[in-house]
Coordinates of C-alpha atoms in Angstrom, one line a residue:
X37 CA -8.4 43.9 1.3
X38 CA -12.1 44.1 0.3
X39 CA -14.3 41.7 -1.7
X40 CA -17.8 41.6 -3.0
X41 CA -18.7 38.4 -4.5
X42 CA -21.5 36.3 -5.2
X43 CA -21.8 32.7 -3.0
X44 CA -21.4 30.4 -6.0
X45 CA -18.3 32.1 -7.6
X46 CA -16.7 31.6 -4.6
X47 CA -17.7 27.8 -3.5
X48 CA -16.7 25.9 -6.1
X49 CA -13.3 27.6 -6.7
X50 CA -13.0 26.8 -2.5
X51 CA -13.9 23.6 -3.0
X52 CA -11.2 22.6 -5.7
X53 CA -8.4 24.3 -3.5
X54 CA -9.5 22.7 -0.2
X55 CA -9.1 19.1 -1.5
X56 CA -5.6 19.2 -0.6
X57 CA -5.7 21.1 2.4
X58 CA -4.5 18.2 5.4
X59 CA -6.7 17.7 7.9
X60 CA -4.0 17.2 10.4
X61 CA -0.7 19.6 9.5
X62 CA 2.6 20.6 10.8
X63 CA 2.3 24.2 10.3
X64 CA -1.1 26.5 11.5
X65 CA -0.9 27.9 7.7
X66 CA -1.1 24.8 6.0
X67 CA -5.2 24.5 7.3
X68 CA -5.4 27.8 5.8
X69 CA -6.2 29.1 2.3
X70 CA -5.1 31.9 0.5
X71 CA -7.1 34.4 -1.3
X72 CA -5.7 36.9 -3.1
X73 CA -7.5 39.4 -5.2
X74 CA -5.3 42.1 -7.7
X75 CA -5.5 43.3 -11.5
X76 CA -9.3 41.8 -11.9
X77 CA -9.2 38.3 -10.9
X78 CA -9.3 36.3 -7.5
X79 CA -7.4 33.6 -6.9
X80 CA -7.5 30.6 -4.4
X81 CA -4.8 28.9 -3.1
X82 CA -4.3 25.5 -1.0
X83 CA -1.0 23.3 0.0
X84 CA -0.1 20.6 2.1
X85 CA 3.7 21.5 0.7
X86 CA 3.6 18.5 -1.6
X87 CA 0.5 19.3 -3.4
X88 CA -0.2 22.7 -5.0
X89 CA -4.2 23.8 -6.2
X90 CA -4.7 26.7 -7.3
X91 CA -8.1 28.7 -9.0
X92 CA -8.4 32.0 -10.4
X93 CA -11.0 33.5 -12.1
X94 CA -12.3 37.0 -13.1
X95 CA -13.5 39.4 -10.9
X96 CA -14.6 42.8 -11.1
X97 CA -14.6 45.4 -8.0
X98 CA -13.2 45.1 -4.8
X99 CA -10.0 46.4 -3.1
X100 CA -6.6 44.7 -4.3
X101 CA -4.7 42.6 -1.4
X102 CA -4.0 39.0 -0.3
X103 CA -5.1 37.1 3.2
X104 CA -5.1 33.6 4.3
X105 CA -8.4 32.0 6.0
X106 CA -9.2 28.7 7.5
X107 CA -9.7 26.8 4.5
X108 CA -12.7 24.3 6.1
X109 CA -14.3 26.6 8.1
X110 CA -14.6 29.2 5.2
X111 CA -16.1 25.9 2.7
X112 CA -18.5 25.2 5.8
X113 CA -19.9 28.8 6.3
X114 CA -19.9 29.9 2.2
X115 CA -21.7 26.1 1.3
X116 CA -24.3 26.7 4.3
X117 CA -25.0 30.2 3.0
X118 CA -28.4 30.7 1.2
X119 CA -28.1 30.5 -2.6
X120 CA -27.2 33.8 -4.3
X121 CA -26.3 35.7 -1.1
X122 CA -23.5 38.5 -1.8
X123 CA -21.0 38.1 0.7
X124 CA -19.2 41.3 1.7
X125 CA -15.3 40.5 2.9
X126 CA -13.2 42.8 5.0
X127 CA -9.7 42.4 6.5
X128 CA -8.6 44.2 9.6
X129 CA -6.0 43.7 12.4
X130 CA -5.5 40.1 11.5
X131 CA -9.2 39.5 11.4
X132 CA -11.7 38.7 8.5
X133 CA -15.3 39.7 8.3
X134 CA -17.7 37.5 6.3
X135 CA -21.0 39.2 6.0
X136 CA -24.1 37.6 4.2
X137 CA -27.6 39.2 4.3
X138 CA -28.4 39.3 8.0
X139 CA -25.3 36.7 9.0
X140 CA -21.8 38.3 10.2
X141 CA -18.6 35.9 11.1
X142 CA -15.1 36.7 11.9
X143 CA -12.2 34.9 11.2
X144 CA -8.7 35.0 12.3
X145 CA -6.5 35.3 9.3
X146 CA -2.3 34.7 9.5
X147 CA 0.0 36.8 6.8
X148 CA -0.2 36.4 3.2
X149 CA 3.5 36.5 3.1
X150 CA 4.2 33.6 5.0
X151 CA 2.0 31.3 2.9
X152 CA 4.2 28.8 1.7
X153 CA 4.7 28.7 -2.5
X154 CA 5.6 25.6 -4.5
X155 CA 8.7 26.5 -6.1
X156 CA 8.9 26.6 -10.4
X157 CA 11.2 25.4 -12.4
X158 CA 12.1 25.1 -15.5
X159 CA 10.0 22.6 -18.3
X160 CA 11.6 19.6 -19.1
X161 CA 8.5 18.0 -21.1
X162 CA 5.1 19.8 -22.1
X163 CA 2.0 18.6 -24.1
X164 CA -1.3 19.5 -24.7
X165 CA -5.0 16.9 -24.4
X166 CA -8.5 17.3 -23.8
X167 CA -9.5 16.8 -20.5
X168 CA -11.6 13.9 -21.4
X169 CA -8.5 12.1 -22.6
X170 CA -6.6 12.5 -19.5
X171 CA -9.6 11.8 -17.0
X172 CA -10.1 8.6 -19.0
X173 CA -6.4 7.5 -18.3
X174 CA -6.9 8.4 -14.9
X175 CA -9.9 6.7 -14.3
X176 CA -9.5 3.6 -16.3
X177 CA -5.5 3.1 -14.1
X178 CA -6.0 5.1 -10.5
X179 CA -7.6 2.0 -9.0
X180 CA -4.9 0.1 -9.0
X181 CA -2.8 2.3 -6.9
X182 CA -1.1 0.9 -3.5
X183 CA -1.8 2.7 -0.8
X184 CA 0.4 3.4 1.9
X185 CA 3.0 0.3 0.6
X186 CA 6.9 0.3 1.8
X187 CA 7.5 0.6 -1.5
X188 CA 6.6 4.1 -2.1
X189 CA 7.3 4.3 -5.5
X190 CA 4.1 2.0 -6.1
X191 CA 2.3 5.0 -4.2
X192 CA 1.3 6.7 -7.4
X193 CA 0.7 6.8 -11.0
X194 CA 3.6 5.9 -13.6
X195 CA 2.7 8.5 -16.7
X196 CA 5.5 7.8 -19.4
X197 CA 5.5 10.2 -22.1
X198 CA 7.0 9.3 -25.8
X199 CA 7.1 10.9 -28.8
X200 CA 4.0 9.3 -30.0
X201 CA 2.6 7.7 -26.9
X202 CA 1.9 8.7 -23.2
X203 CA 1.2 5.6 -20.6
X204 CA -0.5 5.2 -17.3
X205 CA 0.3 3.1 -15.5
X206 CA -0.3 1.7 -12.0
X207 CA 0.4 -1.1 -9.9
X208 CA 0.4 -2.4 -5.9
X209 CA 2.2 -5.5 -6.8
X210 CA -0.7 -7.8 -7.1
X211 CA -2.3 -6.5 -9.9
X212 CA -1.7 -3.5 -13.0
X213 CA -3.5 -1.3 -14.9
X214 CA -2.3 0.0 -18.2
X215 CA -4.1 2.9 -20.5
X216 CA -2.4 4.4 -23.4
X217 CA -3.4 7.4 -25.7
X218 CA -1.5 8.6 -28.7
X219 CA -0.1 12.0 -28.8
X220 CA 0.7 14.6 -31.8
X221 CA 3.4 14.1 -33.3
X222 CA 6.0 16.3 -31.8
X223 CA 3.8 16.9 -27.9
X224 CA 7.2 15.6 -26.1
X225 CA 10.6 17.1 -26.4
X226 CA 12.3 14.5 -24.6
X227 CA 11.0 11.0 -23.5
X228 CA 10.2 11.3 -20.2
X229 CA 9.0 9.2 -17.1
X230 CA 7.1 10.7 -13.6
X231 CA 5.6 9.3 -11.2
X232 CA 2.7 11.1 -9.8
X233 CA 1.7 10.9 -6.3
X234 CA -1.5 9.1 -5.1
X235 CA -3.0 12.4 -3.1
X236 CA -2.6 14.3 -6.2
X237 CA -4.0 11.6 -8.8
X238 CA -7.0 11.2 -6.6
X239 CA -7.4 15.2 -6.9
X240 CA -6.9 15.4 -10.8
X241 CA -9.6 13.0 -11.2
X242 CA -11.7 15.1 -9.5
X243 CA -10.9 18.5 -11.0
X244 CA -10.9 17.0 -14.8
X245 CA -14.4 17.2 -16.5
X246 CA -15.3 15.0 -19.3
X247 CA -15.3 17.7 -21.9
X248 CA -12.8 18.4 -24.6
X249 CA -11.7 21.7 -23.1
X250 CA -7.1 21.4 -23.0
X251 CA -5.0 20.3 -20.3
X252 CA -1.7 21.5 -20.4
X253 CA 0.7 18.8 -18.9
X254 CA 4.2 20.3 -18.0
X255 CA 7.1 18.3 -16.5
X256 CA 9.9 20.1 -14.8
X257 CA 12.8 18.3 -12.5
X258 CA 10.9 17.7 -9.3
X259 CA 7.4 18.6 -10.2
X260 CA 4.7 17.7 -12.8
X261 CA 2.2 20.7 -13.5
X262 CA -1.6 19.9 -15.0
X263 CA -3.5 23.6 -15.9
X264 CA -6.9 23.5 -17.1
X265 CA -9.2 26.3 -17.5
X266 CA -7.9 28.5 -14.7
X267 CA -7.1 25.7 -12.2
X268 CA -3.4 24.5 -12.0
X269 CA -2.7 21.7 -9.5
X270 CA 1.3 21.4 -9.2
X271 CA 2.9 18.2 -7.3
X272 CA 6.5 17.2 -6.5
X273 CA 7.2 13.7 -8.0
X274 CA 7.9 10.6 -6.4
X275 CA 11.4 10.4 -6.6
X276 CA 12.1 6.5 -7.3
X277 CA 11.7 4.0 -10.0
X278 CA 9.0 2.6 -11.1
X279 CA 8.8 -1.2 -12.0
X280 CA 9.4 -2.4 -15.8
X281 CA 5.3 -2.9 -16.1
X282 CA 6.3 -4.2 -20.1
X283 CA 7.9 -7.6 -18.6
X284 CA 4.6 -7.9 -16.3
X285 CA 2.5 -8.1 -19.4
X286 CA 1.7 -11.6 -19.8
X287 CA 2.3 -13.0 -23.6
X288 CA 1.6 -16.6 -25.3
X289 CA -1.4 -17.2 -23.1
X290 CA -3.1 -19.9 -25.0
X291 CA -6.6 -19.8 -23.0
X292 CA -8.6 -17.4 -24.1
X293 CA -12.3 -16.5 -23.1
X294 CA -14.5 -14.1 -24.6
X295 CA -18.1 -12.7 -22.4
X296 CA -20.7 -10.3 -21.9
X297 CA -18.7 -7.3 -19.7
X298 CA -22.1 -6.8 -18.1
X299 CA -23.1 -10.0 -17.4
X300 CA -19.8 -11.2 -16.3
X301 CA -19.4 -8.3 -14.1
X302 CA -23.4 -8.8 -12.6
X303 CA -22.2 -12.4 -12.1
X304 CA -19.3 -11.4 -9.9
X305 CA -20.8 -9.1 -8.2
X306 CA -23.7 -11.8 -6.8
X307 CA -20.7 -14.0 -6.2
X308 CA -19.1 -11.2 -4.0
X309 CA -21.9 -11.1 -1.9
X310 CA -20.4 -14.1 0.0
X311 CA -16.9 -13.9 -0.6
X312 CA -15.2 -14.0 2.7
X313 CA -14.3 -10.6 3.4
X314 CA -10.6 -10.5 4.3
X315 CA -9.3 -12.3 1.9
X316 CA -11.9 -11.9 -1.2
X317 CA -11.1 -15.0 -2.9
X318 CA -13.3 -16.8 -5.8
X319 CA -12.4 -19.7 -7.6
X320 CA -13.1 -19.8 -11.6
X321 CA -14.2 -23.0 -13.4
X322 CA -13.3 -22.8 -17.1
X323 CA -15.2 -24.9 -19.2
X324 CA -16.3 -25.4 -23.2
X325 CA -18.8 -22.6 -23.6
X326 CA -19.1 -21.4 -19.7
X327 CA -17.4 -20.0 -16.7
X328 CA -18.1 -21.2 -13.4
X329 CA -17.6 -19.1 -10.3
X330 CA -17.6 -20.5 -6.7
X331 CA -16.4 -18.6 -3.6
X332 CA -17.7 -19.3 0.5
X333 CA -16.5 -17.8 3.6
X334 CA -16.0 -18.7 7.2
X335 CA -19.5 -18.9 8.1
X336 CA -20.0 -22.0 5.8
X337 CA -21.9 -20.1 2.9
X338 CA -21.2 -20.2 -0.6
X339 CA -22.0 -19.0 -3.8
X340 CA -22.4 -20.2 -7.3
X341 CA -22.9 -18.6 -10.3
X342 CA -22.4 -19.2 -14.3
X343 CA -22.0 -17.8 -17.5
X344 CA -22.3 -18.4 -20.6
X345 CA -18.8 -17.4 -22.5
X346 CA -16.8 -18.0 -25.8
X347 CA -14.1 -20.3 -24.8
X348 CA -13.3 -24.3 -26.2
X349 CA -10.0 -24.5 -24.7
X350 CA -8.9 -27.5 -22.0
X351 CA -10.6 -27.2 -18.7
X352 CA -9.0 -24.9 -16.1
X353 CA -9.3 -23.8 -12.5
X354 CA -7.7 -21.0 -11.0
X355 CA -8.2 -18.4 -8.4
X356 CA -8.6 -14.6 -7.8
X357 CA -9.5 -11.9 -5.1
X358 CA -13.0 -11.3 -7.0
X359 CA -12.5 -6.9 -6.1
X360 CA -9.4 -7.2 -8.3
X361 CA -11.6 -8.4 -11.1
X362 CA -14.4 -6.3 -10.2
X363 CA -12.1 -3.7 -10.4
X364 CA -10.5 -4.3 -14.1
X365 CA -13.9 -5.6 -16.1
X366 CA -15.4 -2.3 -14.6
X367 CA -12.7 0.0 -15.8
X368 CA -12.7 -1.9 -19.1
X369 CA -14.6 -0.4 -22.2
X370 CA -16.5 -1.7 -24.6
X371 CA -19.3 -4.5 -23.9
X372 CA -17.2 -7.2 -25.0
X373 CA -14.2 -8.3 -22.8
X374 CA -11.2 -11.3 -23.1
X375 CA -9.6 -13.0 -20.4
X376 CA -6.4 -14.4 -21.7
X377 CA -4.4 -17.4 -19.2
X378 CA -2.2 -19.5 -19.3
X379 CA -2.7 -21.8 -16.1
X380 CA -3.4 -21.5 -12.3
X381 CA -0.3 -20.1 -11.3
X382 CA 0.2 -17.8 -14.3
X383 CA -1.5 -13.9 -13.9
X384 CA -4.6 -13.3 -16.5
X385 CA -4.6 -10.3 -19.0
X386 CA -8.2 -8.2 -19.5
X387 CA -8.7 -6.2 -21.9
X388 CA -11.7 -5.0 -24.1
X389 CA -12.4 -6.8 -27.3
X390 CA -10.4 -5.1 -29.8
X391 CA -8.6 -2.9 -27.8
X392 CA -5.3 -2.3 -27.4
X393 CA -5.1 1.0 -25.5
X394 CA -6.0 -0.9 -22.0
X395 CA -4.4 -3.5 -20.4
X396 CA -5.2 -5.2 -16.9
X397 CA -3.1 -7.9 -15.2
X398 CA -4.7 -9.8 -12.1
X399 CA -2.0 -12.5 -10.4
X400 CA -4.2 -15.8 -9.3
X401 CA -4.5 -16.8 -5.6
X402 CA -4.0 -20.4 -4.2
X403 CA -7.2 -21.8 -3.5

């Protein structure tokens, strides 16, 4: 195999792929990534076996052939290269040659052939988005992930696809995050529910862009596909099921208060400050017109803060881990946002003013 290619063709294409290379892996080839080169375009490939990334792209000369390369030291040497260099690849007796201008380095390289390939199968469920639409799910649900929980089917992201209708949803048993976004009529063939791993969410995020380019979602058995402007990332499912997040929605609250997203989020995030920082807690004072926030720590500090809100219900104290908060006013749109409760030991609905697309439950803490 031979290439000829220009530094910043090649680096962003490596980084996408080696965001799911493991750091730590069961198998030598699994640090490596695979570069193959046939018919005009290059493509790059990295797995960890559960994860799948993939990037090809057009390219114009070279010698046809595939080769696996150390996936981070290949993103260290091509990033650290001088912008514009041409770097001139060569394969040879289970050796690479990089060459750069006046800089040489030689890798060892394993078989092509024994690069392991996420098996395909056949579509269950397809549909079509912008990637702006499905970065805003992700970003607006991802946070409230678990991580590393016992129950690993809270590990990842619930997407729930309708005819009308596909869901996020996510959820580490304290608190959920819900954004919704209608679909064309006839995107789904079948109703359909996956969960999507946490690793894999975490790298969508970071491929999508913000423009209104498609994403192509396709749902087989085992796996769940996302293809987007020659980049396909492929994921087996979490195999389990996910919690009924409709009967976690809390209804009939009768408290409701109205603020300022900025300003309430700027007032919790002073309060934070000096929030004792294993268990997070802050205590809210609901009063005619205001909201009182009150948190101290170990130490003997406190913090106080208020804000002016719309709310004339009965007075009401309750309690919350303030980053769980911080967490769901930040992800929430608009500049207007609505608590709804019910009491101290019920869980609080957020949500934008007018907005029904996302939801975010918080259950209270004993103060």
């Amino acid at each position: 195999m031979k290439l000829s290619i220009q530094r910043e063709a090649l680096l962003k294409p490596l980084q996408l792929v080696t965001g799911v290379i493991e750091r730590k892996h069961t198998l030598p080839i699994l640090a490596n990534v695979l570069l193959s080169l046939e018919q005009g375009k290059i493509t790059l490939t990295g797995t960890d076996l559960e994860i799948e990334a993939k990037v090809s792209t057009g390219h114009d000369g070279g010698q046809d052939g595939a080769i696996t390369l150390p996936a981070r030291k290949l993103l260290d040497i091509v990033r650290t290269l001088p912008e514009q260099s041409i770097i001139e690849l060569t394969e040879e007796k289970g050796k690479a040659t990089l060459r750069a201008g006046k800089s040489r380095f030689s890798l060892v390289t394993l078989p092509a052939a024994d690069f392991p390939q996420v098996g395909t199968q056949t579509a269950k469920t397809s549909l079509r988005m912008t990637q702006a639409e499905l970065k805003r799910l992700l970003d607006r649900t991802q946070f409230a992930m678990a991580q590393q929980d016992v129950r690993y089917y809270l590990n990842g992201l619930l997407l729930e696809i309708t005819d009308t209708q596909l869901h996020a949803v996510a959820t580490d048993g304290h608190r959920l995050a819900m954004c919704s976004m209608a679909l064309p009529g006839g995107s789904a063939s079948e109703p359909q529910q996956v969960i999507v791993p946490r690793k894999a969410v975490l790298e969508l995020a970071r491929i999508l862009e913000g423009s209104e380019q498609p994403v192509g979602v396709t749902v087989s058995t085992n796996h769940i596909q996302f293809s987007a402007d020659g980049i396909t990332l492929t994921t087996k499912q979490i195999d389990g099921r996910f919690p009924d997040y409709q009967r976690v929605l809390p209804r009939g609250g009768d408290k409701v208060v109205t603020a300022d997203r900025e300003l309430l989020r700027q007032g919790l995030v002073r309060t934070a400050v000096i929030s004792n920082e294993k268990l997070r807690s802050v205590a809210l004072q609901l009063e005619a017109g205001v909201i009182r926030m009150h948190t101290h720590n170990p130490e003997q500090e406190e913090a106080d803060e208020e804000v002016a809100v719309e709310y004339e219900g009965p007075e009401l104290r309750i309690g919350f881990n303030i980053t769980y908060l911080l967490d769901a006013i930040g992800a929430t749109p608009g500049e207007r946002v609505q608590m709804t409760l019910s009491d101290a030991n019920s869980s609080c609905l957020i949500q934008a003013v007018g907005d029904e697309h996302s939801k975010y439950v918080i259950m209270p803490m004993r103060l």
